[in-house]
CSV table of C-alpha atoms in Angstrom, one decimal:
chain,number,residue,atom,x,y,z
P,1,MET,CA,111.8,124.8,95.7
P,2,ALA,CA,111.8,122.1,93.2
P,3,PRO,CA,109.7,121.6,90.1
P,4,THR,CA,107.9,118.3,89.4
P,5,PRO,CA,109.4,115.9,88.6
P,6,ALA,CA,112.8,116.6,90.2
P,7,SER,CA,115.4,114.8,92.2
P,8,LEU,CA,117.9,116.5,94.5
P,9,ARG,CA,120.8,114.4,95.9
P,10,TYR,CA,123.1,115.3,98.8
P,11,ARG,CA,126.2,113.2,99.8
P,12,LEU,CA,127.0,113.5,103.5
P,13,VAL,CA,128.4,111.8,106.5
P,14,VAL,CA,125.6,111.4,109.0
P,15,PRO,CA,126.4,112.9,112.5
P,16,PRO,CA,125.4,111.1,115.7
P,17,HIS,CA,121.7,111.4,116.6
P,18,ALA,CA,120.9,113.0,113.2
P,19,ALA,CA,117.4,113.6,111.9
P,20,LEU,CA,116.1,115.2,108.7
P,21,SER,CA,113.3,117.7,109.2
P,22,PHE,CA,111.6,119.7,106.5
P,23,ASP,CA,108.3,121.3,105.7
P,24,PRO,CA,106.9,120.4,102.2
P,25,ALA,CA,104.2,122.6,100.7
P,26,VAL,CA,102.3,122.8,97.4
P,27,LEU,CA,100.9,126.2,96.5
P,28,GLY,CA,97.4,126.4,95.0
P,29,VAL,CA,96.4,122.8,95.9
P,30,GLY,CA,93.1,122.0,94.3
P,31,GLU,CA,93.2,125.0,91.9
P,32,ARG,CA,93.5,124.5,88.1
P,33,ALA,CA,96.3,125.8,86.0
P,34,LYS,CA,96.6,125.3,82.3
P,35,GLY,CA,93.7,122.9,82.4
P,36,ARG,CA,95.3,120.6,85.0
P,37,ALA,CA,94.7,120.3,88.7
P,38,ILE,CA,97.9,121.3,90.6
P,39,GLY,CA,98.8,119.8,93.9
P,40,ASP,CA,99.0,116.2,92.6
P,41,VAL,CA,102.6,116.0,93.8
P,42,THR,CA,104.3,113.4,96.0
P,43,PHE,CA,107.5,114.2,98.0
P,44,VAL,CA,109.7,111.1,98.4
P,45,THR,CA,112.7,110.8,100.7
P,46,THR,CA,115.2,108.0,100.1
P,47,VAL,CA,118.6,107.1,101.7
P,48,HIS,CA,121.1,105.5,99.4
P,49,GLY,CA,123.4,103.7,101.9
P,50,PRO,CA,127.1,102.8,101.8
P,51,GLY,CA,126.4,99.3,100.5
P,52,GLY,CA,124.6,100.6,97.5
P,53,GLY,CA,121.1,99.7,98.8
P,54,ALA,CA,118.3,102.3,98.9
P,55,GLU,CA,115.7,102.7,101.6
P,56,GLU,CA,112.7,104.9,101.1
P,57,LEU,CA,112.0,106.8,104.4
P,58,GLY,CA,108.6,108.1,103.4
P,59,ARG,CA,106.2,109.8,101.1
P,60,VAL,CA,104.0,112.8,101.5
P,61,THR,CA,101.3,113.5,98.9
P,62,GLY,CA,100.5,117.1,98.1
P,63,GLY,CA,96.8,116.3,98.2
P,64,THR,CA,97.1,115.5,101.9
P,65,LEU,CA,98.6,118.9,102.6
P,66,GLU,CA,96.4,121.9,103.5
P,67,ARG,CA,96.3,124.4,100.7
P,68,ASP,CA,99.1,127.0,100.9
P,69,ARG,CA,100.3,125.7,104.3
P,70,TRP,CA,103.5,124.0,105.2
P,71,GLY,CA,103.4,120.4,106.3
P,72,SER,CA,106.0,119.0,108.8
P,73,VAL,CA,108.1,115.9,108.2
P,74,ARG,CA,110.8,114.3,110.4
P,75,TYR,CA,112.9,111.2,109.7
P,76,ASP,CA,115.4,109.6,112.1
P,77,LEU,CA,118.8,109.1,110.4
P,78,SER,CA,120.7,107.9,113.5
P,79,ARG,CA,121.1,104.3,112.2
P,80,TRP,CA,123.5,105.7,109.6
P,81,SER,CA,125.5,107.7,112.2
P,82,GLY,CA,129.2,108.0,111.0
P,83,LYS,CA,128.4,106.6,107.6
P,84,GLU,CA,128.5,108.3,104.2
P,85,ILE,CA,125.1,108.3,102.5
P,86,GLU,CA,123.4,109.9,99.6
P,87,LEU,CA,120.1,111.6,100.6
P,88,GLU,CA,117.6,111.9,97.8
P,89,LEU,CA,114.7,114.3,97.9
P,90,ARG,CA,112.4,113.7,95.0
P,91,THR,CA,109.1,115.1,93.7
P,92,GLU,CA,106.8,113.0,91.5
P,93,ALA,CA,103.7,114.1,89.6
P,94,THR,CA,100.5,112.1,89.9
P,95,PRO,CA,99.2,111.3,86.4
């Protein structure tokens, strides 16, 4: 679980044939809370590589997820096999 906005970073050495799989969800998509629609959240996954460069692997917008259901995301990390990276999982609010 992570509030919006948030950024979680993990430093790791990528094993051979690695992939990142996770299931994002937004509870109460389309409902209103405190006068604001909830579910306007984007999940962003970024790899910060050994050379200092960053590559965004993908984005999933909360509005595209079915209400109170888990989505399914998978990213191939094999091109970073044997390298130390920083994996960033970020949530962003849509204004």
